[in-house]
Coordinates of C-alpha atoms in Angstrom, one line a residue:
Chain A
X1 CA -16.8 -17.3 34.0
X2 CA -15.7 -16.2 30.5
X3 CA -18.4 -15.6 27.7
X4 CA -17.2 -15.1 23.9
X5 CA -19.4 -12.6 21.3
X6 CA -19.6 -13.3 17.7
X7 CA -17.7 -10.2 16.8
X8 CA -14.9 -11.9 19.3
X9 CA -14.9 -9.6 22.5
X10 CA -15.2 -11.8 25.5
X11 CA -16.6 -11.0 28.8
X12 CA -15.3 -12.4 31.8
X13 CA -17.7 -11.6 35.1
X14 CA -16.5 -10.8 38.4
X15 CA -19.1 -10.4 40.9
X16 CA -20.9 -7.3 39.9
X17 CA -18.1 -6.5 37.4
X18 CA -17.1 -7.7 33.9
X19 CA -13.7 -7.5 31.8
X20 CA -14.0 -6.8 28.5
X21 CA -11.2 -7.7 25.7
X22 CA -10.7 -9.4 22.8
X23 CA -10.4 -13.0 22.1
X24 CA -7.1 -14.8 21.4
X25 CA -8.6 -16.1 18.2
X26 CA -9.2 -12.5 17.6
X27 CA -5.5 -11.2 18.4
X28 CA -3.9 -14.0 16.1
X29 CA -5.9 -12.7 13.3
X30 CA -5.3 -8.8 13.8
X31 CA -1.7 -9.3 13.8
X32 CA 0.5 -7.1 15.7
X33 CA -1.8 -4.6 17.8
X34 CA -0.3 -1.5 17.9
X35 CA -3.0 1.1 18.8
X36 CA -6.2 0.5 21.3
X37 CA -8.7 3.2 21.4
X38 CA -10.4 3.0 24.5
X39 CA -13.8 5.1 25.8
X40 CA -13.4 6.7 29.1
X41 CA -14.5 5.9 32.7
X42 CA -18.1 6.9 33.0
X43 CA -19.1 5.9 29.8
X44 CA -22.0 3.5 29.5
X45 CA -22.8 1.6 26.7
X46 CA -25.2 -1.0 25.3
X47 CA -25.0 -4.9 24.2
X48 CA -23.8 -4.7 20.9
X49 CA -22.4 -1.1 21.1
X50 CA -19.1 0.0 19.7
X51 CA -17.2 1.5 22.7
X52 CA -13.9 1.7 21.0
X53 CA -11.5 -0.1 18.4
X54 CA -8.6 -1.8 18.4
X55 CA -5.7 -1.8 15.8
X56 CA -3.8 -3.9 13.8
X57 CA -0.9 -1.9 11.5
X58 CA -3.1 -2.9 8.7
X59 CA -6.6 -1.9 9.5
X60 CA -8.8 -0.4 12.8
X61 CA -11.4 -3.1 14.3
X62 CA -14.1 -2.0 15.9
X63 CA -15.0 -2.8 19.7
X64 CA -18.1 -4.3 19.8
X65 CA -19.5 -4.8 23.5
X66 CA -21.1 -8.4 24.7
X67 CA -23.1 -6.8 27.6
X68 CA -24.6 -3.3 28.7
X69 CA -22.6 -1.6 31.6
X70 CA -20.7 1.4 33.0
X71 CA -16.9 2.0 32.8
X72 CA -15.3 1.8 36.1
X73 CA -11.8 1.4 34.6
X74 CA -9.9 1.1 31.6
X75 CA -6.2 -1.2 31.2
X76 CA -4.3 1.9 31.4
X77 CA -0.8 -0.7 29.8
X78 CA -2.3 -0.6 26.7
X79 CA -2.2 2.9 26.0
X80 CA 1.9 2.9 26.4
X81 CA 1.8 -0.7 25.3
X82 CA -0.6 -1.9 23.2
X83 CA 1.2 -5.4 22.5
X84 CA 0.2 -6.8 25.6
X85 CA -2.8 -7.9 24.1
X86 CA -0.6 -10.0 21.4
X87 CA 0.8 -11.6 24.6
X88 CA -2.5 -12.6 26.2
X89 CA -5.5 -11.1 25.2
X90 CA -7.3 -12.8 28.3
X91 CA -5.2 -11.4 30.9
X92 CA -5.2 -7.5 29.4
X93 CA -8.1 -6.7 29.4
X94 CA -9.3 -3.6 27.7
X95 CA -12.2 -2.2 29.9
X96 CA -13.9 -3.4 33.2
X97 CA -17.5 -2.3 33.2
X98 CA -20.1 -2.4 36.1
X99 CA -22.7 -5.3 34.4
X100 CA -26.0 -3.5 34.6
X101 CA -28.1 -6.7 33.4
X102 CA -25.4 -10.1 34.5
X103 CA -28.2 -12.0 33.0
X104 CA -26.6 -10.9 29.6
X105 CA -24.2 -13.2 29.6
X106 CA -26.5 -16.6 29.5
X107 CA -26.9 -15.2 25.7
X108 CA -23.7 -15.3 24.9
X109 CA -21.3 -18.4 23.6
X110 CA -18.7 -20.5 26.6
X111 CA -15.5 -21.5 25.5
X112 CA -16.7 -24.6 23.7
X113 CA -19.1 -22.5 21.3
X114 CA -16.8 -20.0 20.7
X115 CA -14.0 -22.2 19.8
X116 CA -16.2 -24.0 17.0
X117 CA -17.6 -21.0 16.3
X118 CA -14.0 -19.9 15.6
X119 CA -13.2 -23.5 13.6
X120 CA -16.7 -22.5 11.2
Chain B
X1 CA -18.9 -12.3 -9.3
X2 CA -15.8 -12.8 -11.2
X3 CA -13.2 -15.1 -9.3
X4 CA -10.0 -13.2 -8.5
X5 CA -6.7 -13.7 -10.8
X6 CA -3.7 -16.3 -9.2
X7 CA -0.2 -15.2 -9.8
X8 CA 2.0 -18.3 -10.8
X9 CA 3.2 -18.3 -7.0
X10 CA -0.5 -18.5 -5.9
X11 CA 0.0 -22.2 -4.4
X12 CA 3.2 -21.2 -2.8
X13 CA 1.5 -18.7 -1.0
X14 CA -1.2 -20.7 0.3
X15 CA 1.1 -23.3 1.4
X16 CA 3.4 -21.3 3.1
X17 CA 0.5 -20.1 4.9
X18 CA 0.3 -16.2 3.7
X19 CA -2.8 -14.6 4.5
X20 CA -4.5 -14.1 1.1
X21 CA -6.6 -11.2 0.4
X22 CA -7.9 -9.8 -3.2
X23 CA -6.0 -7.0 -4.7
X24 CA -6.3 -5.4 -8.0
X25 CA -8.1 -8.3 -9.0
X26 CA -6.2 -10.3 -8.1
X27 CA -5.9 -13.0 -4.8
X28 CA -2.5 -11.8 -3.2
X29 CA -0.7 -12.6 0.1
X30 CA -0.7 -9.6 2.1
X31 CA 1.4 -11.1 5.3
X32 CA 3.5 -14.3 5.9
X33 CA 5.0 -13.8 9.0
X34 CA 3.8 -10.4 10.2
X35 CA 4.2 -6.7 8.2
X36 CA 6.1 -5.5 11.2
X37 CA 8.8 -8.8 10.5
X38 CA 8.6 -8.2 6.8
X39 CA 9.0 -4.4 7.0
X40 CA 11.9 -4.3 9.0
X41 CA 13.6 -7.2 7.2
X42 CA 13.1 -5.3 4.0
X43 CA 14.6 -2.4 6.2
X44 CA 17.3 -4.1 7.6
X45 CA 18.1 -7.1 4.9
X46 CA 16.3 -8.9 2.4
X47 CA 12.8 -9.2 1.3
X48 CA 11.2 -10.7 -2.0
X49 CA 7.2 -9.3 -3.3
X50 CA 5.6 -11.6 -5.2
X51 CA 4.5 -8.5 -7.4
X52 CA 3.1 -10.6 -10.9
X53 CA -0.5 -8.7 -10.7
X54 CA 1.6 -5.9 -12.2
X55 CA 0.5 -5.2 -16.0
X56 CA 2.8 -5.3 -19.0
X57 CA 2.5 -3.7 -22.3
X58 CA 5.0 -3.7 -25.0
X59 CA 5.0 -1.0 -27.7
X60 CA 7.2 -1.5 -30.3
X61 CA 7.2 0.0 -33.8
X62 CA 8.8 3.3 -35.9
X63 CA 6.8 5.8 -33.8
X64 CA 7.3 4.0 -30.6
X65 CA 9.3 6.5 -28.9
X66 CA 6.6 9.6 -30.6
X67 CA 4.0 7.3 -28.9
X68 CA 5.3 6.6 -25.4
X69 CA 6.5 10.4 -25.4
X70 CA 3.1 10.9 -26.1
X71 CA 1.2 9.3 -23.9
X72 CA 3.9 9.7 -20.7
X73 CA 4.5 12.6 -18.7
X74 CA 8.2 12.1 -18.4
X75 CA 10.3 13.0 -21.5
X76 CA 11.3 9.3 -22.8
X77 CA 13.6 11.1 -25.7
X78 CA 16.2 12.4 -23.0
X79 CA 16.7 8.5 -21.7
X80 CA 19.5 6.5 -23.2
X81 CA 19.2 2.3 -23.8
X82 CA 18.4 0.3 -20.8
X83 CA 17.4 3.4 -18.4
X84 CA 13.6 3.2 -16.5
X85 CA 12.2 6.5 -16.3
X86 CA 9.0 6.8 -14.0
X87 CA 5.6 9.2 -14.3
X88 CA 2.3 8.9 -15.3
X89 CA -0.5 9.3 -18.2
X90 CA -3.0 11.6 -17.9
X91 CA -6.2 12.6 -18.6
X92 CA -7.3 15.6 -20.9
X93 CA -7.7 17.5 -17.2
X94 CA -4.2 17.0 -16.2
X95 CA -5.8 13.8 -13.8
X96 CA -3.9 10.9 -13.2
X97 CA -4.9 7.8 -15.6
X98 CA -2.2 5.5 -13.6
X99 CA 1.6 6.0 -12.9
X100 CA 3.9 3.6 -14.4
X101 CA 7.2 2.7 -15.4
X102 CA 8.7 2.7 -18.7
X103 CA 11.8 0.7 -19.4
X104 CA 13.4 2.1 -22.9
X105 CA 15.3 -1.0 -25.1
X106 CA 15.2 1.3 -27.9
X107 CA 13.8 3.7 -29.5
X108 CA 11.7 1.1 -31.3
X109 CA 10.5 -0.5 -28.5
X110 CA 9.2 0.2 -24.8
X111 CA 7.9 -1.9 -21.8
X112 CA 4.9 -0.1 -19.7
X113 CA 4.8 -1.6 -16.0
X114 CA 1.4 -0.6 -15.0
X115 CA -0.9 -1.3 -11.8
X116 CA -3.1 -4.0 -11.8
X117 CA -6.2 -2.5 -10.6
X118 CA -6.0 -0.2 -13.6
X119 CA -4.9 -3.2 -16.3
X120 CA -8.3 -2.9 -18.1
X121 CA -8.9 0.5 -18.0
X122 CA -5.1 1.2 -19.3
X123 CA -5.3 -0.9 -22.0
X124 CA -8.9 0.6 -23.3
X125 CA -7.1 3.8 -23.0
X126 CA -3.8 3.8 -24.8
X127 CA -5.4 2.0 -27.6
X128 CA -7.6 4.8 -27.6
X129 CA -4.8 7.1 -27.8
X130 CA -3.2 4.7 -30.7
X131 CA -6.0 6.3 -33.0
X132 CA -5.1 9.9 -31.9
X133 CA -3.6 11.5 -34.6
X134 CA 0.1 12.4 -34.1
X135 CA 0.8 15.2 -32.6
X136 CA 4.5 15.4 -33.5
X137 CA 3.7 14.8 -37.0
X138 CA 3.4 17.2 -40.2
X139 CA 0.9 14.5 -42.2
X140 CA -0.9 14.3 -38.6
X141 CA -1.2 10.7 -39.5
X142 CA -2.1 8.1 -36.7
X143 CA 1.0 6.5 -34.8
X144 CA 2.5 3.8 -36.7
X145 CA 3.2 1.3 -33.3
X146 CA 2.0 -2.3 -32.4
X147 CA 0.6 -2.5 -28.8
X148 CA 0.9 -6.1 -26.5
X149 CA -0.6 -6.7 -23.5
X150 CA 1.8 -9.3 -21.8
X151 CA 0.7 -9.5 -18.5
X152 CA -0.8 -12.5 -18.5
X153 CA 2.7 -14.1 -20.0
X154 CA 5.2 -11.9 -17.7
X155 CA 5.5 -12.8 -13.6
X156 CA 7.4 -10.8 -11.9
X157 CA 9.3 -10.6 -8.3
X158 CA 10.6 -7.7 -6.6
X159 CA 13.5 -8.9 -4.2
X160 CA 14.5 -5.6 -1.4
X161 CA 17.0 -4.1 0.8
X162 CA 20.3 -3.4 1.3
X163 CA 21.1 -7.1 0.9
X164 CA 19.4 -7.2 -2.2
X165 CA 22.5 -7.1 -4.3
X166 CA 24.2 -9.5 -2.8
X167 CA 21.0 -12.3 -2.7
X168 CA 20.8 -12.0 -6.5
X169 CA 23.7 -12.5 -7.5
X170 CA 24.1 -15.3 -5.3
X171 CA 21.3 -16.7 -4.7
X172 CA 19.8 -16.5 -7.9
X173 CA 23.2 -16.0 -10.1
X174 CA 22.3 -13.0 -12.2
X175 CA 25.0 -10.7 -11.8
X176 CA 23.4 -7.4 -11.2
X177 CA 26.2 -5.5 -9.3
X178 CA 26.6 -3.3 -12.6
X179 CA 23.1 -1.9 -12.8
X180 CA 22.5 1.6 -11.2
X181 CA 19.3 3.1 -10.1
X182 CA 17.0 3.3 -12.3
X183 CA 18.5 0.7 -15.3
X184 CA 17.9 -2.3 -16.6
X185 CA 19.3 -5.1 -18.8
X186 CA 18.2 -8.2 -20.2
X187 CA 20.0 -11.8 -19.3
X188 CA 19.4 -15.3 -20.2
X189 CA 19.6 -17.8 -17.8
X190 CA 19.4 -21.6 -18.9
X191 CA 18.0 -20.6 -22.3
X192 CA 15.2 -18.4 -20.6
X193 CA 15.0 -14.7 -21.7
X194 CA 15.4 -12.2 -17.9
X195 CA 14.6 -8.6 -17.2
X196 CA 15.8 -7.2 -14.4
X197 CA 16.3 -3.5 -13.1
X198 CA 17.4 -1.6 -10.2
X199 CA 14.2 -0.7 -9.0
X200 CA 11.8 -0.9 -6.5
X201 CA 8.8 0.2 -4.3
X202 CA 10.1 0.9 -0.7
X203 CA 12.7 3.1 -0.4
X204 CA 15.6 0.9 -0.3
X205 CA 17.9 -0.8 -2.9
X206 CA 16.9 -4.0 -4.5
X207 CA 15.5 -4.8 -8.1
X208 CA 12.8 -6.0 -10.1
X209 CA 13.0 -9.4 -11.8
X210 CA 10.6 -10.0 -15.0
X211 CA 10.5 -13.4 -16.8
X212 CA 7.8 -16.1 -17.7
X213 CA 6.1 -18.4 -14.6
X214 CA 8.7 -21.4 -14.3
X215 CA 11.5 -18.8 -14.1
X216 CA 9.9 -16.6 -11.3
X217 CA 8.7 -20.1 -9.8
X218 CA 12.2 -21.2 -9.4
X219 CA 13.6 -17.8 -8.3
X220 CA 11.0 -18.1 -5.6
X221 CA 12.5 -21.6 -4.3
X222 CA 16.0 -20.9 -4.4
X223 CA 15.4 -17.6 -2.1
X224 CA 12.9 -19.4 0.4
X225 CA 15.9 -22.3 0.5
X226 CA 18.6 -19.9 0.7
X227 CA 17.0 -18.3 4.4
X228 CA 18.6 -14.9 3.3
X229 CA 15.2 -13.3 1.9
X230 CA 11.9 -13.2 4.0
X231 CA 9.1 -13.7 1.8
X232 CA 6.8 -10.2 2.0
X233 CA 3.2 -9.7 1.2
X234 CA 1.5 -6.7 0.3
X235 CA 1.4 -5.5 3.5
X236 CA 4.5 -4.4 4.3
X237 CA 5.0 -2.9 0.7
X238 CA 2.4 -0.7 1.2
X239 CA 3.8 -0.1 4.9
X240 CA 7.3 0.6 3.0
X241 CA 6.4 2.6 0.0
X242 CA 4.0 5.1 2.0
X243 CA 7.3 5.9 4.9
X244 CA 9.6 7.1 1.6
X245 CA 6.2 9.6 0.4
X246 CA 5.9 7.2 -3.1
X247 CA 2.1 7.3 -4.1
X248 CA 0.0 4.4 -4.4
X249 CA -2.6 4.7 -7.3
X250 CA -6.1 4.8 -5.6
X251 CA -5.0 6.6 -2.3
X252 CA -2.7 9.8 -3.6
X253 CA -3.4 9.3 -7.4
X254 CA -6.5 9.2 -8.9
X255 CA -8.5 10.3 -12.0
X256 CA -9.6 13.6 -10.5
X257 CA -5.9 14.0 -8.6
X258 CA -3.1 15.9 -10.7
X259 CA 0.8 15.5 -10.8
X260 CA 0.9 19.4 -9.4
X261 CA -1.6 18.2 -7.0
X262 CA 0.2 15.1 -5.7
X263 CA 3.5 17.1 -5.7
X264 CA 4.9 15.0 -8.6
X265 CA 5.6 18.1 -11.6
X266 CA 9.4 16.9 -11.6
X267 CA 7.7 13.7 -13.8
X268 CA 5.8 15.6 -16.0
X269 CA 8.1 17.6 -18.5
X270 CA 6.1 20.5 -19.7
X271 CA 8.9 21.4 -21.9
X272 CA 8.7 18.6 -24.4
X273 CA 7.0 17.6 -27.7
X274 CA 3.1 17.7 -26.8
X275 CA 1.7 15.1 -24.8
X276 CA -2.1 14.0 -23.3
X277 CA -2.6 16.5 -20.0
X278 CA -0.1 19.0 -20.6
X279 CA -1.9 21.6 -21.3
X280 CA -3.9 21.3 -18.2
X281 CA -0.9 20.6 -16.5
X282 CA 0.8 23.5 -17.2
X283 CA -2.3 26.2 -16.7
X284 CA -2.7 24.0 -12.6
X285 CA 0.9 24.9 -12.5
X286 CA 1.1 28.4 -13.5
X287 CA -2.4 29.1 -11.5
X288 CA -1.6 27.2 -8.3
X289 CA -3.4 24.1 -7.2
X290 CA -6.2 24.2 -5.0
X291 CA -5.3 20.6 -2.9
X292 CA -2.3 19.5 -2.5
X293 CA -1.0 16.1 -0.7
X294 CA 0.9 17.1 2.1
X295 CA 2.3 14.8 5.2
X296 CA 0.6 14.9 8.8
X297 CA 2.0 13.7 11.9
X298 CA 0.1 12.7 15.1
X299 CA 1.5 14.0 18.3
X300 CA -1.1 11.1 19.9
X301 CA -0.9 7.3 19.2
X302 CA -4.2 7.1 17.0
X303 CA -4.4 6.0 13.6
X304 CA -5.1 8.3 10.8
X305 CA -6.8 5.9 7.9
X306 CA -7.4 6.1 4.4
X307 CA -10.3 8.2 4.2
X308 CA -10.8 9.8 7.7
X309 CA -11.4 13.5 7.7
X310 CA -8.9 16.3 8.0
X311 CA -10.4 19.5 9.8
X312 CA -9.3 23.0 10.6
X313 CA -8.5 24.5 14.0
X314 CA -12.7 26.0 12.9
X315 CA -13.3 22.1 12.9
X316 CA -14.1 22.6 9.1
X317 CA -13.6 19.7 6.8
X318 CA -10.5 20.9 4.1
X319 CA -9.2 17.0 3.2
X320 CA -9.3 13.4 3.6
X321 CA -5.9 11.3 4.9
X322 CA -4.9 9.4 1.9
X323 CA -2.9 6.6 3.4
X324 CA -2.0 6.8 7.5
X325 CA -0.5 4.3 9.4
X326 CA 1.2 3.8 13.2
X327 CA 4.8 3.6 10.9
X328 CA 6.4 0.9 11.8
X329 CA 10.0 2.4 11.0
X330 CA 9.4 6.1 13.0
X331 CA 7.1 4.3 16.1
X332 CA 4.9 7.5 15.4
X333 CA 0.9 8.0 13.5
X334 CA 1.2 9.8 10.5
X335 CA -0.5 9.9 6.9
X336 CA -0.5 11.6 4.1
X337 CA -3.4 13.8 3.3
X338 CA -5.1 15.6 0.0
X339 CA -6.1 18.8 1.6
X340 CA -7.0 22.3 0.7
X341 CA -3.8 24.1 -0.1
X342 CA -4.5 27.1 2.0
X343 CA -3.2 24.7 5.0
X344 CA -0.4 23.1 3.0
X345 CA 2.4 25.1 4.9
X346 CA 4.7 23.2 6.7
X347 CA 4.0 23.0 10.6
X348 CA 0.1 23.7 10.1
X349 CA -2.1 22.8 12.7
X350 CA -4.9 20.9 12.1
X351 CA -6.8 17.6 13.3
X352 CA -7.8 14.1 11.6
X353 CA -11.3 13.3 13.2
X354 CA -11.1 9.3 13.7
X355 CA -14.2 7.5 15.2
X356 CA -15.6 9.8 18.1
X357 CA -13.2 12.4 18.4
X358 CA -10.6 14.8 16.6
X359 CA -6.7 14.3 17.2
X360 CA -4.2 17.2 16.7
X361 CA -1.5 17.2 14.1
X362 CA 0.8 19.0 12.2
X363 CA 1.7 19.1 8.3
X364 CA 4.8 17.9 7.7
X365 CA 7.0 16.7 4.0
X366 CA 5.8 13.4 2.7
X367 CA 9.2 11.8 3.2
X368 CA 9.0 10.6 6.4
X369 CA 11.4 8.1 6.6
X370 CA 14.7 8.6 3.9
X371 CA 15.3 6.5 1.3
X372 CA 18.6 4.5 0.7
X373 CA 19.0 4.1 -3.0
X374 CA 22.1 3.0 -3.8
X375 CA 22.8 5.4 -6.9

């Protein structure tokens, strides 16, 4: 299952776990990514917190996140190569947190809102 | 709010699907196919700017050359017929009012390329300065000049690279193989009147092309239908400009920032009739400045912005970065930075602080990448 925010992170939930990235919508309009500034494992965060930013040669773009959690890993690729989220934003992944409330994501947008969300 | 100024290439922009975003007032492409693409065609090729938010003023008249000298900080008297000498005019403290180019046709007349985001401001203040008496006359009588303002009339494209020679002169058929750096000459082309000069705003060859809308329209066409020029936003020209050290107005000039600040006292020639900011100039010179713009480079991957704090190895703030980027050219992070000058010595340690934490980096010269001006 695969939730989208407004800020255009998505959340995709795993059992107990959820990835955390940005959306291909998102990716197309940053441009080349060539920087991702990721928080650490350990770190939790709230819905709606920034837990890191992601960057475009132009400008830095905050990381806003969907749902509250714990970081039980980070996409280590996108420190050496941060392109890989150019390629597919949905299969790298930036952090995978422990979801400490799942029942976050029934607030959130499914693919269908979030692509005419995207077409507003 | 007031609507945001279209170049005459506005609709080709749109069309061609550039992402548009407002700059200097006006609505400018700042990417067509990606700044990494443009930047490295520009590097490696050909690349054309739509740059027609630039400002124009002619002065023409007997004291033209007394008045330019006056109000520039390079010395326009030592320039022969058809050179393009760059520098600035300053304030009464030696700050910077814009930098600009001035193309000499005489010593009757002079052309003032200025920024757009300063257009207004510019024009308010060098009529100001028309009303000055002059300096460099016994009677101290006013200046006896005619100001134009002839931006709104004069588009303007700026084609790049080391190709750049080659693409004018046969893709647009203005011979240009003659010019040198830093020259200009005028040409007519189907009965319309052409300036163009071997100039530019990224470090490599290439040239500047002014005329009047339907001229700068076709020269547009031609060069998307020839495939030998990528068409550039103003993303990559900032990308391009900042890897070769140049300042952009804004980030390492400013109304408070001075040429001896900004590391630019080679365009400012104390030595010359009087002219605004010298004075100041010459006592920031002679007592040392307190900032300076220096380069910093990043040994980690993060990206020092516009803005972000510069820090001591104390974790004191001494400076703000004043344009950073990942560069595209170099694969490294680095910026340039107005800091305090006690920390302006090469291979300095200090850190940027971006978002939540505080990267080390060392101060390096502003020329990252070097230029290839063909002289």
């Amino acid at each position: 299952m695969i939730r989208y925010s407004e800020t255009h992170e998505y959340v995709r939930q795993e059992g107990e776990y959820g990835f955390i990235g940005v959306s291909d919508y998102a990716q197309k309009q940053l441009g080349n990514v060539v920087y991702v500034d990721m928080p650490e494992v350990g770190d939790e965060f709230e819905a709606g917190e920034e837990f890191g930013a992601i960057e475009s040669v132009k400008a830095a773009s905050d990381l806003i996140s969907p749902v509250s959690g714990e970081v039980v890993e980070i996409n280590e690729a996108l420190e050496e190569n941060p392109r890989l989220v150019n390629q597919d934003a949905i299969a790298n992944w930036i952090v995978k947190i422990r979801l400490s409330d799942p029942s976050q994501l029934d607030g959130l947008m499914d693919e269908d809102a979030y692509r005419a969300f995207c077409e507003k | 709010m007031e609507e945001n100024k279209k170049t005459c290439l506005h609709g080709h922009h749109t069309s061609q699907g550039a992402l548009m975003s407002p700059f200097g007032g006006f609505d400018m492409p700042i990417q067509y196919r990606g700044i990494v693409e443009e930047h490295n065609a520009v590097r490696s090729a050909c690349g054309v700017f739509d740059v027609s938010h630039m400002g124009e003023v002619l002065v023409t008249g007997d004291d033209a050359t007394r008045f330019v000298n006056y109000i520039f900080s390079n010395d326009v008297t030592a320039a022969q017929p058809g050179q393009c000498l760059y520098g600035m005019m300053l304030n009464d403290h030696g700050g910077v009012v814009d930098d600009l180019l001035v193309y000499k046709f005489s010593e009757n007349k002079y052309l003032l390329v200025i920024n757009a985001s300063n257009i207004d401001k510019d024009e308010e203040w060098i009529q100001e300065r028309m009303n000055d008496s002059n300096p460099d006359r016994e009677d101290g009588m006013p200046f006896r000049i005619d100001l134009e303002l002839v931006s709104e009339v004069v588009s303007e494209l700026a084609v790049q690279g080391p190709e750049a020679e080659k693409v004018v002169e046969e893709v647009l058929g203005i011979p240009c193989a003659d010019l040198t750096f830093y020259t200009f000459k005028e040409t007519h082309l189907d009965g319309h009147d052409i300036l163009i000069s071997r100039t530019g705003y990224t470090g490599e060859d290439g040239f500047e092309i002014y005329a009047e809308d339907e001229v700068i329209v076709d020269f547009w066409e031609k060069l998307m239908a020839s495939g030998q020029c990528e068409p550039c936003g103003l993303g990559c020209r900032d990308t391009l400009r900042f890897e070769v050290g140049l300042p952009l107005y804004g980030d390492e000039l400013d109304d408070d920032i001075t040429p001896v600040e900004a590391g630019l006292t080679m365009f400012v020639k104390l030595e010359k009739a009087p002219f605004m900011g010298r004075d100041a100039v010459a006592k920031q010179k002679a007592e040392g400045a307190k900032r300076k713009v220096v380069g910093l480079e990043l040994a980690d991957k993060a990206i020092p912005r516009h803005g972000y704090e510069v820090l001591n190895e104390a974790d004191e703030v001494i400076g703000h970065v004043t344009t950073g980027y990942h560069s595209i050219s170099l694969d490294k992070s680095i910026a340039m930075a107005l800091i305090d000058a006690r920390y302006a010595a090469m291979g300095t340690p200090l850190k940027v602080r971006i978002r939540r934490k505080t990267f080390p980096c060392a101060v390096t010269g502003k020329k990252f990448y070097k230029k290839s001006y063909k002289k």
